Amino acid sequence: MNMSNNFRMIAKTFYGFEEILSRELKELGAGNISQGVRSVSFDGDIGFMYKANLCLRTAIRILKPIATFKVRNDRELYQNIYALDWESIFKPSNTFIVTATLKTDHFNHSLYVSQKTKDAIVDKFRHSTGNRPSIDKDSPDISIHIHIQGNQCSVSLDSSGTSLHQRGYRTETNIAPINEVLAAGLLMLSGWRGQSDFLDPMCGSGTILIEAAMIACRIPANINRKFYAFQNWMDYDPELFNKIRDGAIARIGDFPFDIHGYDKAPSAVRKALVNIENANLSEYIKVEKKNFFKSEKSGERHLHLLFNPPYGQRLTVEYQEFYKQIGDQLKKAYPGSDAWFITSNLEALKFVGLRPSRKIKVFNGKLESRLVKYSIYEGSKKAKFNKQTQD
Ligand SMILES: C[S@@+](CC[C@H](N)C(=O)[O-])C[C@H]1O[C@@H](n2cnc3c(N)ncnc32)[C@H](O)[C@@H]1O
């Protein structure tokens, strides 16, 4: 990597994923990695920016800061934004959007800050080229982010565009599909690297299965994604991007174990199969219509489970019973397994009836949740039986 062409970038992520995102960045070759809150900063060159967008599993977007300056009022904001060399960043024929986040007493409304920024950019283009770019709130070519903290303003370009959870394989969604970045992060937190058989016994549209297979085969997270915002930048180098993509594809490996999904709903199974096909992973993932509570572990090999059961709205007898059944089923029919699941129904967790060996605080959207681990040992059935006979 040519260090002189390096610049600072910020990868945004979910609460609790900062450390695994740092690890991913280190493995990809980022420099100067530093963890923030729901973000990780790092150095890299333009090729690394392409690689980060393509390969990172736990990043939601990657920002490239382009300027920082002091601001105390809207006039200073306008002047500083106007002074930037926007014509070398994008074309007036591109559409754009400005978003802002504020932690300051100098400005009250983020909408006002984005409006002022937009005005300065439009005026600059109009004066220097005679043409002006338009705003597109839904699918802009260029996304600009303003962050004001105290009197410090930083301007960033969003190199990703739409959130990186939009991997490009999920055309079918079931009820409450899990976010792809969340699924990948949970898998990584659970220690999944493709070291054993894998089961998602309530797989819905198949997101966890697909992310698990991509991790196991070292398939770049966004290999099926069609578009990144950096492709609209003036400095976009398609040849370099193709080279980076080919390099990442060359590192894809094989996976010697089984990845299985069950769902009791036939419609979910159909959707999962379409998404798996979209991700070109049909040879690695098998999905069956099956009730988890009537299933059992097949074979002697160690099994890694990760799933997101239905949460239920509140504590109802139905959900107490459902979570009790999860615990009973794991204990009864899944010896030799590590079972992980995420739930935001913290009350229902008490009814699982097994002692979790790990409990990790995460968020599913706005919902505070737990990723819990239950280690089901080979001998637990026998041990329980012995215990009962002693009692
Ligand atoms: C929250 S959704 C899972 C979403 C999934 N991770 C996705 O990305 O689409 C829960 C799923 O569990 C399934 N389910 C509920 N009870 C089940 C059972 N006893 N056996 C198998 N699947 C079950 C539901 O049909 C539903 O698809």
Coordinates of C-alpha atoms and ligand atoms in Angstrom, one line a residue:
M1 CA 0.0 0.0 0.0
N2 CA 1.3 3.4 -0.9
M3 CA 1.2 5.2 2.4
S4 CA 1.3 8.7 0.9
N5 CA -2.0 8.2 -0.8
N6 CA -3.7 7.1 2.4
F7 CA -6.5 9.0 4.0
R8 CA -8.7 8.6 7.1
M9 CA -12.0 6.8 6.9
I10 CA -14.8 6.0 9.3
A11 CA -16.8 2.8 9.2
K12 CA -20.1 2.9 10.9
T13 CA -21.5 -0.1 12.7
F14 CA -24.0 -1.3 15.3
Y15 CA -23.6 -1.0 19.1
G16 CA -21.3 -3.8 20.3
F17 CA -19.7 -4.6 16.9
E18 CA -16.8 -2.1 17.2
E19 CA -14.3 -4.7 18.2
I20 CA -15.2 -7.3 15.5
L21 CA -15.2 -4.5 12.9
S22 CA -11.7 -3.5 14.1
R23 CA -10.6 -7.1 13.7
E24 CA -12.1 -7.3 10.2
L25 CA -10.3 -4.0 9.3
K26 CA -7.0 -5.4 10.6
E27 CA -7.3 -8.6 8.7
L28 CA -8.1 -6.6 5.5
G29 CA -4.9 -4.5 6.0
A30 CA -6.2 -1.1 7.4
G31 CA -3.8 1.2 9.1
N32 CA -4.1 3.2 12.3
I33 CA -7.3 1.6 13.5
S34 CA -9.2 3.3 16.3
Q35 CA -12.5 2.3 17.9
G36 CA -15.2 4.9 18.5
V37 CA -18.9 4.5 19.6
R38 CA -20.7 2.5 16.8
S39 CA -17.8 3.4 14.5
V40 CA -14.2 2.6 13.8
S41 CA -11.7 5.0 12.1
F42 CA -8.8 3.8 10.0
D43 CA -6.3 4.8 7.2
G44 CA -6.2 3.4 3.7
D45 CA -5.9 4.4 0.1
I46 CA -8.7 4.5 -2.5
G47 CA -8.3 0.8 -3.4
F48 CA -8.7 0.0 0.3
M49 CA -11.9 2.1 0.4
Y50 CA -13.2 -0.1 -2.4
K51 CA -12.1 -3.3 -0.6
A52 CA -13.6 -2.2 2.7
N53 CA -17.0 -1.6 1.0
L54 CA -16.8 -4.9 -0.8
C55 CA -15.5 -7.1 2.1
L56 CA -16.5 -5.8 5.5
R57 CA -19.3 -7.8 7.0
T58 CA -20.1 -5.6 10.0
A59 CA -19.9 -2.1 8.5
I60 CA -23.1 -0.2 7.7
R61 CA -21.4 2.5 5.7
I62 CA -17.9 3.9 5.1
L63 CA -17.4 7.7 5.3
K64 CA -14.5 9.6 3.9
P65 CA -14.0 12.9 5.7
I66 CA -13.0 15.6 3.2
A67 CA -12.8 18.8 5.4
T68 CA -12.9 20.0 9.0
F69 CA -13.3 23.6 10.1
K70 CA -14.7 25.8 12.9
V71 CA -18.3 27.1 12.7
R72 CA -20.3 29.2 15.1
N73 CA -23.1 30.4 12.8
D74 CA -24.8 29.7 9.4
R75 CA -22.7 32.3 7.6
E76 CA -19.5 30.6 8.6
L77 CA -21.0 27.2 7.6
Y78 CA -22.1 28.5 4.2
Q79 CA -18.7 30.1 3.5
N80 CA -16.6 27.1 4.5
I81 CA -18.8 24.7 2.5
Y82 CA -18.7 27.1 -0.5
A83 CA -14.9 27.2 -0.4
L84 CA -14.6 23.4 -0.9
D85 CA -13.7 22.1 -4.4
W86 CA -17.0 20.4 -5.1
E87 CA -16.4 20.4 -8.8
S88 CA -13.5 18.0 -8.4
I89 CA -15.7 15.6 -6.4
F90 CA -18.9 15.2 -8.5
K91 CA -20.6 16.5 -11.6
P92 CA -23.5 18.9 -11.7
S93 CA -25.5 16.2 -13.5
N94 CA -25.3 14.0 -10.4
T95 CA -28.1 14.2 -7.8
F96 CA -27.1 14.5 -4.1
I97 CA -28.3 14.6 -0.5
V98 CA -27.0 16.2 2.7
T99 CA -27.6 14.8 6.1
A100 CA -26.4 16.3 9.4
T101 CA -25.9 15.3 13.0
L102 CA -25.4 17.9 15.7
K103 CA -23.8 18.0 19.1
T104 CA -23.5 21.7 19.5
D105 CA -25.1 24.8 21.0
H106 CA -24.4 26.9 17.8
F107 CA -27.1 25.2 15.7
N108 CA -30.5 23.9 16.8
H109 CA -31.8 22.0 13.7
S110 CA -30.0 19.4 11.7
L111 CA -32.5 20.0 8.8
Y112 CA -31.4 23.7 8.7
V113 CA -27.7 22.7 8.7
S114 CA -28.3 20.4 5.7
Q115 CA -30.3 23.0 3.9
K116 CA -27.6 25.6 4.3
T117 CA -24.9 23.1 3.2
K118 CA -27.0 22.2 0.2
D119 CA -27.5 25.9 -0.8
A120 CA -23.7 26.5 -0.6
I121 CA -22.9 23.5 -2.8
V122 CA -25.6 24.4 -5.4
D123 CA -24.4 28.1 -5.5
K124 CA -20.8 27.0 -5.9
F125 CA -21.7 24.7 -8.9
R126 CA -23.9 27.4 -10.4
H127 CA -21.3 30.1 -10.2
S128 CA -18.4 27.9 -11.4
T129 CA -20.1 25.8 -14.1
G130 CA -23.4 27.4 -14.9
N131 CA -25.2 24.2 -13.9
R132 CA -26.5 22.9 -10.6
P133 CA -26.9 19.4 -9.2
S134 CA -30.4 18.5 -8.0
I135 CA -31.4 16.9 -4.7
D136 CA -32.7 13.3 -4.7
K137 CA -33.8 12.2 -1.3
D138 CA -34.6 8.6 -2.3
S139 CA -31.7 7.4 -4.4
P140 CA -29.1 10.2 -4.6
D141 CA -25.8 9.6 -6.6
I142 CA -23.8 11.4 -3.9
S143 CA -24.4 11.5 -0.1
I144 CA -22.7 14.2 2.0
H145 CA -22.7 14.1 5.7
I146 CA -22.1 17.0 8.1
H147 CA -21.2 16.5 11.7
I148 CA -21.0 19.4 14.1
Q149 CA -19.6 18.9 17.5
G150 CA -19.1 22.1 19.6
N151 CA -17.6 24.5 17.1
Q152 CA -16.0 21.8 15.0
C153 CA -17.6 20.9 11.7
S154 CA -16.6 17.9 9.7
V155 CA -17.8 17.2 6.1
S156 CA -17.7 13.6 4.9
L157 CA -18.6 11.8 1.7
D158 CA -20.5 8.6 2.1
S159 CA -18.6 6.1 -0.1
S160 CA -21.3 3.4 0.3
G161 CA -24.6 5.1 -0.5
T162 CA -27.4 2.8 0.5
S163 CA -26.5 1.0 3.7
L164 CA -24.1 -1.9 3.3
H165 CA -26.7 -4.4 4.7
Q166 CA -28.2 -4.2 1.3
R167 CA -26.0 -7.1 0.1
G168 CA -28.0 -7.7 -3.1
Y169 CA -29.1 -11.3 -2.5
R170 CA -32.3 -10.7 -0.4
T171 CA -35.1 -10.2 -2.8
E172 CA -37.6 -12.2 -0.6
T173 CA -38.4 -11.1 2.9
N174 CA -40.4 -13.0 5.5
I175 CA -41.9 -11.6 8.7
A176 CA -39.2 -9.7 10.8
P177 CA -36.2 -10.5 8.7
I178 CA -32.9 -9.9 10.5
N179 CA -30.6 -7.1 9.2
E180 CA -27.8 -8.7 7.2
V181 CA -25.0 -6.7 9.0
L182 CA -26.6 -7.7 12.4
A183 CA -26.7 -11.4 11.3
A184 CA -23.0 -11.3 10.2
G185 CA -22.0 -9.6 13.4
L186 CA -23.8 -12.0 15.6
L187 CA -22.2 -14.9 13.8
M188 CA -18.8 -13.4 14.3
L189 CA -19.5 -12.7 18.0
S190 CA -20.5 -16.3 18.4
G191 CA -17.1 -17.3 17.1
W192 CA -18.4 -18.8 13.8
R193 CA -15.6 -19.2 11.3
G194 CA -16.9 -22.3 9.4
Q195 CA -15.3 -24.8 11.8
S196 CA -18.3 -27.2 12.1
D197 CA -21.8 -28.0 10.9
F198 CA -24.3 -25.2 11.3
L199 CA -28.0 -25.0 11.8
D200 CA -30.5 -22.1 11.9
P201 CA -33.6 -24.0 13.1
M202 CA -36.0 -21.0 12.5
C203 CA -34.4 -19.6 9.4
G204 CA -37.2 -17.4 8.0
S205 CA -35.9 -15.8 4.7
G206 CA -32.4 -17.4 5.3
T207 CA -30.3 -14.4 6.2
I208 CA -28.3 -16.1 8.9
L209 CA -27.7 -19.1 6.8
I210 CA -26.4 -17.0 3.9
E211 CA -24.1 -14.9 6.1
A212 CA -22.8 -18.0 7.8
A213 CA -22.0 -19.6 4.4
M214 CA -20.3 -16.5 3.2
I215 CA -18.1 -16.4 6.3
A216 CA -17.3 -20.1 6.0
C217 CA -16.3 -19.7 2.4
R218 CA -14.6 -16.3 2.8
I219 CA -17.0 -14.8 0.2
P220 CA -16.9 -11.0 0.3
A221 CA -20.0 -9.7 2.1
N222 CA -21.1 -7.5 -0.8
I223 CA -20.1 -9.6 -3.8
N224 CA -23.8 -9.6 -5.0
R225 CA -24.2 -5.8 -4.5
K226 CA -24.7 -3.8 -7.7
F227 CA -23.7 -0.4 -6.6
Y228 CA -21.7 1.9 -4.3
A229 CA -21.7 5.7 -4.1
F230 CA -18.0 5.9 -4.8
Q231 CA -18.8 4.8 -8.3
N232 CA -20.3 8.2 -8.9
W233 CA -17.2 10.1 -7.7
M234 CA -15.0 11.9 -10.2
D235 CA -12.0 9.9 -9.1
Y236 CA -13.7 6.5 -9.5
D237 CA -11.2 4.0 -11.0
P238 CA -13.3 1.1 -12.4
E239 CA -10.1 -0.9 -13.3
L240 CA -8.8 -0.7 -9.8
F241 CA -12.2 -1.7 -8.4
N242 CA -12.3 -4.8 -10.7
K243 CA -8.8 -5.7 -9.7
I244 CA -9.7 -5.5 -6.0
R245 CA -12.9 -7.5 -6.7
D246 CA -10.9 -10.2 -8.6
G247 CA -8.4 -10.4 -5.7
A248 CA -11.2 -10.9 -3.1
I249 CA -12.8 -13.6 -5.3
A250 CA -9.5 -15.4 -5.6
R251 CA -9.5 -15.8 -1.8
I252 CA -12.9 -17.7 -1.7
G253 CA -12.4 -21.2 -0.3
D254 CA -14.4 -24.4 0.1
F255 CA -16.4 -25.5 3.1
P256 CA -16.3 -29.1 4.2
F257 CA -19.3 -29.1 6.7
D258 CA -23.1 -28.9 6.4
I259 CA -25.2 -25.7 6.7
H260 CA -28.9 -26.4 7.4
G261 CA -32.0 -24.3 7.9
Y262 CA -35.4 -25.3 9.1
D263 CA -38.6 -23.3 9.3
K264 CA -42.1 -24.6 10.1
A265 CA -43.7 -22.2 7.5
P266 CA -43.6 -23.4 3.9
S267 CA -43.6 -19.8 2.6
A268 CA -40.4 -19.0 4.6
V269 CA -38.7 -22.1 3.2
R270 CA -39.6 -21.0 -0.3
K271 CA -38.3 -17.5 0.3
A272 CA -35.1 -18.7 1.9
L273 CA -34.4 -21.0 -1.1
V274 CA -34.8 -18.0 -3.5
N275 CA -32.4 -15.8 -1.5
I276 CA -29.9 -18.7 -1.2
E277 CA -30.1 -19.1 -5.0
N278 CA -29.6 -15.4 -5.5
A279 CA -26.4 -15.6 -3.3
N280 CA -25.2 -18.6 -5.4
L281 CA -25.0 -20.7 -2.3
S282 CA -27.4 -23.5 -3.1
E283 CA -24.6 -26.1 -3.0
Y284 CA -23.7 -25.2 0.6
I285 CA -27.1 -24.7 2.3
K286 CA -30.0 -27.1 2.6
V287 CA -33.4 -25.8 3.9
E288 CA -36.3 -28.0 5.0
K289 CA -39.8 -27.4 6.2
K290 CA -39.5 -28.6 9.8
N291 CA -40.8 -27.8 13.2
F292 CA -37.7 -27.3 15.4
F293 CA -39.6 -28.8 18.4
K294 CA -39.9 -32.1 16.5
S295 CA -36.4 -32.2 15.2
E296 CA -33.2 -33.7 16.5
K297 CA -29.5 -33.2 15.8
S298 CA -28.3 -35.4 13.0
G299 CA -24.9 -37.1 13.3
E300 CA -22.2 -37.1 15.9
R301 CA -20.3 -34.0 14.7
H302 CA -20.2 -30.8 16.7
L303 CA -23.0 -28.4 15.8
H304 CA -23.1 -24.6 15.9
L305 CA -26.6 -23.1 16.0
L306 CA -27.6 -19.5 15.7
F307 CA -31.1 -18.2 15.2
N308 CA -33.6 -15.4 16.0
P309 CA -36.8 -16.9 17.4
P310 CA -40.0 -14.8 17.3
Y311 CA -39.9 -12.3 20.1
G312 CA -43.5 -11.8 20.9
Q313 CA -44.8 -8.4 21.9
R314 CA -44.8 -8.8 25.6
L315 CA -44.7 -11.4 28.3
T316 CA -47.5 -13.8 27.5
V317 CA -48.0 -17.3 28.5
E318 CA -47.6 -18.3 24.9
Y319 CA -44.0 -16.9 24.8
Q320 CA -43.1 -18.3 28.2
E321 CA -44.1 -21.7 26.8
F322 CA -42.3 -21.1 23.5
Y323 CA -38.9 -20.2 25.1
K324 CA -39.3 -23.1 27.6
Q325 CA -39.8 -25.4 24.6
I326 CA -36.5 -24.0 23.0
G327 CA -34.6 -24.9 26.2
D328 CA -36.2 -28.3 26.5
Q329 CA -35.6 -29.1 22.8
L330 CA -31.9 -28.1 22.9
K331 CA -31.4 -30.2 26.1
K332 CA -33.3 -33.2 24.8
A333 CA -32.3 -33.4 21.1
Y334 CA -29.1 -31.4 20.6
P335 CA -26.3 -32.8 22.6
G336 CA -22.8 -31.7 21.4
S337 CA -24.0 -28.3 20.3
D338 CA -23.3 -24.6 20.9
A339 CA -26.7 -22.9 20.6
W340 CA -26.8 -19.1 20.2
F341 CA -29.9 -17.0 19.7
I342 CA -30.8 -13.3 19.8
T343 CA -33.9 -12.1 21.5
S344 CA -35.3 -8.7 22.7
N345 CA -37.8 -10.5 24.9
L346 CA -35.6 -10.4 28.0
E347 CA -38.4 -11.7 30.2
A348 CA -39.0 -14.8 28.1
L349 CA -35.3 -15.7 28.4
K350 CA -36.0 -16.7 32.0
F351 CA -38.2 -19.5 30.8
V352 CA -35.5 -21.3 28.7
G353 CA -34.5 -23.2 31.8
L354 CA -30.8 -23.6 30.9
R355 CA -28.0 -21.5 32.2
P356 CA -26.5 -19.3 29.4
S357 CA -22.7 -19.5 29.3
R358 CA -22.6 -16.1 27.5
K359 CA -24.9 -13.1 27.4
I360 CA -24.0 -10.3 25.1
K361 CA -25.9 -7.0 24.9
V362 CA -26.7 -6.0 21.3
F363 CA -29.4 -4.0 19.6
N364 CA -31.9 -5.3 16.9
G365 CA -32.8 -1.9 15.4
K366 CA -33.9 0.1 18.4
L367 CA -34.7 -2.9 20.5
E368 CA -32.2 -3.7 23.3
S369 CA -31.5 -7.5 22.9
R370 CA -29.3 -10.3 24.1
L371 CA -27.3 -12.7 22.2
V372 CA -27.2 -15.8 24.4
K373 CA -25.2 -18.9 24.3
Y374 CA -26.1 -22.3 25.7
S375 CA -23.5 -25.1 25.6
I376 CA -25.3 -28.4 25.4
Y377 CA -22.8 -31.1 26.4
E378 CA -22.9 -34.7 25.1
G379 CA -23.5 -36.0 28.6
S380 CA -26.1 -33.5 29.7
K381 CA -29.0 -35.9 29.2
K382 CA -27.3 -38.6 31.2
A383 CA -26.2 -36.1 33.9
K384 CA -29.8 -34.8 34.2
F385 CA -31.1 -38.3 34.4
N386 CA -28.6 -39.2 37.2
K387 CA -29.5 -36.0 39.0
Q388 CA -33.2 -36.9 38.9
T389 CA -32.6 -40.4 40.2
Q390 CA -30.5 -39.0 43.1
D391 CA -33.2 -36.5 44.0
Ligands
LIG1 C1 -38.0 -13.8 13.5 S1 -38.2 -14.9 12.2 C2 -36.6 -15.3 11.7 C3 -36.1 -14.3 10.6 C4 -34.9 -14.8 9.9 N1 -33.7 -14.8 10.7 C5 -34.8 -14.0 8.6 O1 -33.8 -13.3 8.4 O2 -35.7 -13.9 7.8 C6 -38.7 -16.4 13.1 C7 -39.0 -17.6 12.2 O3 -39.2 -18.7 13.1 C8 -40.1 -19.5 12.5 N2 -40.6 -20.5 13.5 C9 -41.4 -20.2 14.6 N3 -41.6 -21.3 15.4 C10 -40.9 -22.3 14.7 C11 -40.7 -23.7 15.0 N4 -41.2 -24.3 16.1 N5 -39.9 -24.4 14.1 C12 -39.4 -23.9 13.1 N6 -39.5 -22.5 12.7 C13 -40.3 -21.8 13.6 C14 -41.2 -18.6 11.9 O4 -41.9 -19.2 10.9 C15 -40.3 -17.4 11.4 O5 -40.0 -17.6 10.1

